[in-house]
Short mmCIF file of C-alpha atoms in Angstrom, two decimals:
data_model
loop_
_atom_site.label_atom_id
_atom_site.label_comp_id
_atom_site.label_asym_id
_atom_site.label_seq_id
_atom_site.Cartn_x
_atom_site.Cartn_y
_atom_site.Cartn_z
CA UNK A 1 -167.84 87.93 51.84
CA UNK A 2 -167.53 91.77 50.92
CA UNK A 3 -169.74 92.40 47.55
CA UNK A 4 -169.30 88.71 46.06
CA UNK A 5 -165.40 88.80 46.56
CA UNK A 6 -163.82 85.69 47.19
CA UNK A 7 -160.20 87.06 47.72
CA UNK A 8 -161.39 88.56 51.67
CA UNK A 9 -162.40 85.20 53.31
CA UNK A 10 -159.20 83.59 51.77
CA UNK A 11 -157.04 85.96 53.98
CA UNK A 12 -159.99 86.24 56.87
CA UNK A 13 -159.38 82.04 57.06
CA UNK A 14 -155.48 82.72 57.72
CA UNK A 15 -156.14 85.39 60.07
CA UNK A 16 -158.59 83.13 62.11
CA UNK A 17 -156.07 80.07 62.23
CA UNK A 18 -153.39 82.40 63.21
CA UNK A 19 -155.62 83.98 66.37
CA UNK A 20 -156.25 80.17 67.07
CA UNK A 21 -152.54 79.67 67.67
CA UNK A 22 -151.93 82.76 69.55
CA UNK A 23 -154.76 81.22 71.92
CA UNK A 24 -152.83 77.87 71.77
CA UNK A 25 -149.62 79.29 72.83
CA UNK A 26 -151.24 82.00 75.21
CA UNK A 27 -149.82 84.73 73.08
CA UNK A 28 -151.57 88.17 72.58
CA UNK A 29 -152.22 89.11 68.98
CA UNK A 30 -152.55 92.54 67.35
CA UNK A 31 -154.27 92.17 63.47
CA UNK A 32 -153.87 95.25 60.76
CA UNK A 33 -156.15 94.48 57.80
CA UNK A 34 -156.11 96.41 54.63
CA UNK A 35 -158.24 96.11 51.70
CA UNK A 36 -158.20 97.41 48.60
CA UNK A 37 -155.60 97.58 45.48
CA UNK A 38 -154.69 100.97 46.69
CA UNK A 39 -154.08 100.00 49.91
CA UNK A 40 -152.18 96.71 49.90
CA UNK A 41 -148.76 96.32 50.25
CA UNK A 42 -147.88 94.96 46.54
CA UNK A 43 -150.29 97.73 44.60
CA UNK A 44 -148.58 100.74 44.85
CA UNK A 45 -148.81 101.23 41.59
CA UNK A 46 -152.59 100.96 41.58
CA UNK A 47 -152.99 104.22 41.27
CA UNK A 48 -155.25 106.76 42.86
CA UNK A 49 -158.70 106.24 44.19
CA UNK A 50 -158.28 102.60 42.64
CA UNK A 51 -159.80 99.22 44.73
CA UNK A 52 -159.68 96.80 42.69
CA UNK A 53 -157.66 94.13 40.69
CA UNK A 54 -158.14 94.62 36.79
CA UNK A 55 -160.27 91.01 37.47
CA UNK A 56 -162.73 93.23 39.93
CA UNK A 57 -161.57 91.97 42.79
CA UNK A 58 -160.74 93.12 46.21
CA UNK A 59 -157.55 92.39 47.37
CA UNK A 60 -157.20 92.04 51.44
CA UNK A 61 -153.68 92.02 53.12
CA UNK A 62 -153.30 91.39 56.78
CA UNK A 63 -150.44 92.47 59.35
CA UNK A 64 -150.30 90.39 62.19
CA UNK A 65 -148.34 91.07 65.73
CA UNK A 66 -147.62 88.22 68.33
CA UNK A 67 -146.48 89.51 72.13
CA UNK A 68 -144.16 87.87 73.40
CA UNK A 69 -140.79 86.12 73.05
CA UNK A 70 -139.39 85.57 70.17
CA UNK A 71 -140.98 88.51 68.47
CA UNK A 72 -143.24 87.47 65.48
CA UNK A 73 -144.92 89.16 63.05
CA UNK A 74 -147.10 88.12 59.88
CA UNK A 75 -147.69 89.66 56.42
CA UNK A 76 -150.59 87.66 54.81
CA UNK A 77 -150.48 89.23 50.97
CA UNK A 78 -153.44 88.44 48.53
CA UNK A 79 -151.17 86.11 46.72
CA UNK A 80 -151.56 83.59 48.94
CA UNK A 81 -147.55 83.84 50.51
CA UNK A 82 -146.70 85.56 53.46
CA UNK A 83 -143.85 87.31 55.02
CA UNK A 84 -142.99 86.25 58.43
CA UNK A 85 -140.45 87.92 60.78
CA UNK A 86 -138.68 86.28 63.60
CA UNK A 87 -136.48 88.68 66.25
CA UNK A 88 -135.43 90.58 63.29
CA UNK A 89 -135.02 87.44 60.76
CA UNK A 90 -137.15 88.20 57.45
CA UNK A 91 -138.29 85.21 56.07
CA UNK A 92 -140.28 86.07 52.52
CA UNK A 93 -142.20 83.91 50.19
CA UNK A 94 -143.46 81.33 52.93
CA UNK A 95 -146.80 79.83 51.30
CA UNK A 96 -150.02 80.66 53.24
CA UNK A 97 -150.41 76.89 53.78
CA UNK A 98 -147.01 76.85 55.71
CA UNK A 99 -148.02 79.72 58.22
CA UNK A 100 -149.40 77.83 61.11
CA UNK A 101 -146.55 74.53 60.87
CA UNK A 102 -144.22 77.54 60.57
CA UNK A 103 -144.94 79.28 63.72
CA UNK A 104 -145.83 75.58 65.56
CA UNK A 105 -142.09 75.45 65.16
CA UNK A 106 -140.89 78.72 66.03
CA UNK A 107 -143.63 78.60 69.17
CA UNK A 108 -143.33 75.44 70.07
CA UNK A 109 -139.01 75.36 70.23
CA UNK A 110 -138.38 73.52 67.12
CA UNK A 111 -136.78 76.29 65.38
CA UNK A 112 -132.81 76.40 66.19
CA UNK A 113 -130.30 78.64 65.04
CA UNK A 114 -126.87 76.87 63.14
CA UNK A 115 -123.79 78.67 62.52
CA UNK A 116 -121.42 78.62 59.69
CA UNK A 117 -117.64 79.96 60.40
CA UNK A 118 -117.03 80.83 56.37
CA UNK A 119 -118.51 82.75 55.37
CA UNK A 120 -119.39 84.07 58.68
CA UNK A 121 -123.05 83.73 60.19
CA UNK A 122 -125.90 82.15 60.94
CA UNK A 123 -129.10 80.20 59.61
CA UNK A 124 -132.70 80.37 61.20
CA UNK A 125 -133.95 76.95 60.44
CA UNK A 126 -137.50 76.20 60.59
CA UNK A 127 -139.14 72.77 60.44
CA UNK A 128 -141.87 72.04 58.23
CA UNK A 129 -144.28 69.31 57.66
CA UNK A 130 -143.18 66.66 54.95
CA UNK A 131 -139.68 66.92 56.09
CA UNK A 132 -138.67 69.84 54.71
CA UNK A 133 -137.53 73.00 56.60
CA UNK A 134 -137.31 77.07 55.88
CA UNK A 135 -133.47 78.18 56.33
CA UNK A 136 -133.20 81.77 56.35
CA UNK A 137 -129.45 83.33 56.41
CA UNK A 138 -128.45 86.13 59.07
CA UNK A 139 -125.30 88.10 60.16
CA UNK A 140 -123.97 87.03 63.13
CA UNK A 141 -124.68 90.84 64.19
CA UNK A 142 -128.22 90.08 64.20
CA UNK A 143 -128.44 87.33 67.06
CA UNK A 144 -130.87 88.44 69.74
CA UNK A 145 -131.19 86.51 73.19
CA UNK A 146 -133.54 84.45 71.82
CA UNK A 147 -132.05 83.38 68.55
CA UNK A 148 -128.82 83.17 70.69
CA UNK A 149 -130.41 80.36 73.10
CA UNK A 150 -131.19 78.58 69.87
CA UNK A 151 -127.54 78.06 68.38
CA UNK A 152 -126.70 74.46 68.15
#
């Protein structure tokens, strides 16, 4: 804990689960942390030489890299939602909570790729505990190799 804050070890606890599942899936990991309302993603308009949230707090935003194939990277914001980008294929507002099941399925081959012919294009489909799955929509444009072996 940084100075009594409770909002660092929130984000610290994703960024620990996530380096677990890069060791899982024998994936190299690269982790960006930034702290601070003036330095966080969502705070621009924190204004100069400001830290904190009006509550005092410390807000702490992480950017993390996976090596590899499919190409994955992670925004963990202070709001407890993330940002996670497959091959090119935003997919916002995924809850903290979801992060690990999320990339189990992207890591693990669970996430496939359908097509639709009108309008033209594609879905990244993502399975998530509970039975419910994150379907994010793409150009057809957009299909690397990897998202192109996972068109069913």
């Amino acid at each position: 804990m940084i100075g009594g804050m409770d909002h660092f070890p929130t984000t610290e606890v994703a960024v620990t689960a996530l380096r677990t599942l890069a060791d899982e899936y024998a994936r190299e990991i690269e982790v960006t942390h930034d702290i601070g309302a003036d330095q966080t993603s969502r705070r621009s308009a924190a204004g100069v030489g400001v830290t904190t949230d009006p509550d005092g707090s410390l807000p702490h935003e992480a950017f993390v890299e996976f090596g590899g194939v499919p190409r994955v990277s992670v925004r963990l914001y202070p709001e407890n939602d993330a940002l996670i980008e497959v091959e090119g294929v935003e997919c916002p507002d995924i809850a903290r909570d979801d992060v690990p099941a999320f990339l189990r399925s992207v890591f693990g081959d669970l996430a496939y790729v359908r097509g639709r012919r009108f309008p033209p294009g594609y879905f990244l489909i993502v399975p998530l505990p509970g039975d419910r799955t994150h379907r994010e929509w793409m150009p057809m444009v957009n299909l690397s190799p990897w998202l192109s072996s996972r068109v069913r």
